[in-house]
Amino acid sequence: ITVVYLKLSGEDHAWWWPSFYSVGMSGIWVFLYSLHFLFISDASKKLNVLSMIMYLGYMLIISVTFGLLTGSAGLLASLWFVRAIFRKTHQ
């Protein structure tokens, strides 16, 4: 919502994608953490290559899904915020 407010304050009305991306990037952090967990933990030393590929594949799917869900929630929250602002200013 802060990104949308700053964009609207600067009279930039292209707020749709930044509101999605600013929150949806959390999926990238989830995937980076899964890489950190895979290569830093002691469990990775016991895994074979196929298990690592399966883990990374599943974590990629989970991360993309998480990014889409949080991005959609951010977009809907920003849409609600913009509508509330314009409802107050155009009364």
PDB file of C-alpha atoms in Angstrom:
ATOM      1  CA  ILE A   1       0.000   0.000   0.000  1.00  0.00           C
ATOM      2  CA  THR A   2       2.937   2.307   0.677  1.00  0.00           C
ATOM      3  CA  VAL A   3       4.265   1.784  -2.853  1.00  0.00           C
ATOM      4  CA  VAL A   4       0.868   2.691  -4.292  1.00  0.00           C
ATOM      5  CA  TYR A   5       0.628   5.784  -2.092  1.00  0.00           C
ATOM      6  CA  LEU A   6       4.076   6.959  -3.182  1.00  0.00           C
ATOM      7  CA  LYS A   7       3.275   6.337  -6.858  1.00  0.00           C
ATOM      8  CA  LEU A   8      -0.024   8.206  -6.607  1.00  0.00           C
ATOM      9  CA  SER A   9       1.648  11.061  -4.714  1.00  0.00           C
ATOM     10  CA  GLY A  10       4.061  11.433  -7.615  1.00  0.00           C
ATOM     11  CA  GLU A  11       1.083  11.488  -9.995  1.00  0.00           C
ATOM     12  CA  ASP A  12       2.113   8.179 -11.514  1.00  0.00           C
ATOM     13  CA  HIS A  13      -1.106   6.296 -12.051  1.00  0.00           C
ATOM     14  CA  ALA A  14       0.505   3.026 -13.185  1.00  0.00           C
ATOM     15  CA  TRP A  15       0.219   1.400  -9.773  1.00  0.00           C
ATOM     16  CA  TRP A  16      -1.207  -1.995 -10.711  1.00  0.00           C
ATOM     17  CA  TRP A  17       1.982  -3.938 -11.446  1.00  0.00           C
ATOM     18  CA  PRO A  18       4.145  -2.368  -8.732  1.00  0.00           C
ATOM     19  CA  SER A  19       1.500  -3.237  -6.141  1.00  0.00           C
ATOM     20  CA  PHE A  20       1.625  -6.843  -7.315  1.00  0.00           C
ATOM     21  CA  TYR A  21       5.422  -7.088  -7.614  1.00  0.00           C
ATOM     22  CA  SER A  22       6.289  -5.373  -4.345  1.00  0.00           C
ATOM     23  CA  VAL A  23       4.454  -8.050  -2.356  1.00  0.00           C
ATOM     24  CA  GLY A  24       4.822 -10.932  -4.815  1.00  0.00           C
ATOM     25  CA  MET A  25       8.617 -10.829  -4.543  1.00  0.00           C
ATOM     26  CA  SER A  26       8.260 -12.715  -1.279  1.00  0.00           C
ATOM     27  CA  GLY A  27       8.102 -15.879  -3.389  1.00  0.00           C
ATOM     28  CA  ILE A  28      11.680 -15.210  -4.478  1.00  0.00           C
ATOM     29  CA  TRP A  29      12.731 -14.931  -0.845  1.00  0.00           C
ATOM     30  CA  VAL A  30      11.054 -18.255  -0.065  1.00  0.00           C
ATOM     31  CA  PHE A  31      12.959 -19.913  -2.906  1.00  0.00           C
ATOM     32  CA  LEU A  32      16.263 -18.304  -1.842  1.00  0.00           C
ATOM     33  CA  TYR A  33      15.700 -19.529   1.691  1.00  0.00           C
ATOM     34  CA  SER A  34      15.024 -23.029   0.394  1.00  0.00           C
ATOM     35  CA  LEU A  35      18.351 -22.893  -1.479  1.00  0.00           C
ATOM     36  CA  HIS A  36      20.061 -21.710   1.691  1.00  0.00           C
ATOM     37  CA  PHE A  37      18.442 -24.529   3.660  1.00  0.00           C
ATOM     38  CA  LEU A  38      19.387 -27.110   1.032  1.00  0.00           C
ATOM     39  CA  PHE A  39      23.052 -26.221   0.786  1.00  0.00           C
ATOM     40  CA  ILE A  40      23.787 -25.151   4.366  1.00  0.00           C
ATOM     41  CA  SER A  41      21.958 -27.849   6.321  1.00  0.00           C
ATOM     42  CA  ASP A  42      23.493 -31.196   7.192  1.00  0.00           C
ATOM     43  CA  ALA A  43      20.641 -33.014   5.461  1.00  0.00           C
ATOM     44  CA  SER A  44      21.917 -31.984   2.033  1.00  0.00           C
ATOM     45  CA  LYS A  45      25.041 -34.062   2.451  1.00  0.00           C
ATOM     46  CA  LYS A  46      22.904 -37.199   2.618  1.00  0.00           C
ATOM     47  CA  LEU A  47      20.779 -36.425  -0.471  1.00  0.00           C
ATOM     48  CA  ASN A  48      21.484 -37.702  -3.932  1.00  0.00           C
ATOM     49  CA  VAL A  49      21.107 -35.605  -7.093  1.00  0.00           C
ATOM     50  CA  LEU A  50      17.578 -36.794  -7.908  1.00  0.00           C
ATOM     51  CA  SER A  51      16.327 -35.871  -4.434  1.00  0.00           C
ATOM     52  CA  MET A  52      17.872 -32.414  -4.757  1.00  0.00           C
ATOM     53  CA  ILE A  53      16.240 -31.877  -8.155  1.00  0.00           C
ATOM     54  CA  MET A  54      12.864 -32.979  -6.793  1.00  0.00           C
ATOM     55  CA  TYR A  55      13.265 -30.698  -3.759  1.00  0.00           C
ATOM     56  CA  LEU A  56      14.162 -27.731  -5.948  1.00  0.00           C
ATOM     57  CA  GLY A  57      11.286 -28.465  -8.332  1.00  0.00           C
ATOM     58  CA  TYR A  58       8.733 -28.651  -5.549  1.00  0.00           C
ATOM     59  CA  MET A  59      10.144 -25.560  -3.866  1.00  0.00           C
ATOM     60  CA  LEU A  60       9.992 -23.679  -7.158  1.00  0.00           C
ATOM     61  CA  ILE A  61       6.305 -24.581  -7.513  1.00  0.00           C
ATOM     62  CA  ILE A  62       5.626 -23.612  -3.897  1.00  0.00           C
ATOM     63  CA  SER A  63       7.550 -20.342  -4.257  1.00  0.00           C
ATOM     64  CA  VAL A  64       5.737 -19.325  -7.440  1.00  0.00           C
ATOM     65  CA  THR A  65       2.386 -20.164  -5.864  1.00  0.00           C
ATOM     66  CA  PHE A  66       3.286 -18.220  -2.729  1.00  0.00           C
ATOM     67  CA  GLY A  67       4.401 -15.248  -4.837  1.00  0.00           C
ATOM     68  CA  LEU A  68       1.160 -15.295  -6.832  1.00  0.00           C
ATOM     69  CA  LEU A  69      -0.972 -15.521  -3.695  1.00  0.00           C
ATOM     70  CA  THR A  70       0.810 -12.729  -1.853  1.00  0.00           C
ATOM     71  CA  GLY A  71       0.976 -10.593  -4.994  1.00  0.00           C
ATOM     72  CA  SER A  72      -2.753 -10.998  -5.505  1.00  0.00           C
ATOM     73  CA  ALA A  73      -3.415 -10.083  -1.886  1.00  0.00           C
ATOM     74  CA  GLY A  74      -1.229  -6.985  -2.269  1.00  0.00           C
ATOM     75  CA  LEU A  75      -3.024  -5.991  -5.454  1.00  0.00           C
ATOM     76  CA  LEU A  76      -6.450  -6.402  -3.852  1.00  0.00           C
ATOM     77  CA  ALA A  77      -5.376  -4.443  -0.762  1.00  0.00           C
ATOM     78  CA  SER A  78      -4.006  -1.672  -2.970  1.00  0.00           C
ATOM     79  CA  LEU A  79      -7.178  -1.619  -5.040  1.00  0.00           C
ATOM     80  CA  TRP A  80      -9.220  -1.253  -1.869  1.00  0.00           C
ATOM     81  CA  PHE A  81      -6.879   1.559  -0.725  1.00  0.00           C
ATOM     82  CA  VAL A  82      -7.134   3.445  -4.025  1.00  0.00           C
ATOM     83  CA  ARG A  83     -10.908   3.142  -4.089  1.00  0.00           C
ATOM     84  CA  ALA A  84     -11.110   4.374  -0.494  1.00  0.00           C
ATOM     85  CA  ILE A  85      -8.899   7.381  -1.332  1.00  0.00           C
ATOM     86  CA  PHE A  86     -10.907   8.329  -4.407  1.00  0.00           C
ATOM     87  CA  ARG A  87     -14.184   7.805  -2.585  1.00  0.00           C
ATOM     88  CA  LYS A  88     -13.076  10.302   0.089  1.00  0.00           C
ATOM     89  CA  THR A  89     -11.709  12.867  -2.375  1.00  0.00           C
ATOM     90  CA  HIS A  90     -14.588  12.748  -4.855  1.00  0.00           C
ATOM     91  CA  GLN A  91     -17.509  13.153  -2.485  1.00  0.00           C
TER      92      GLN A  91
END
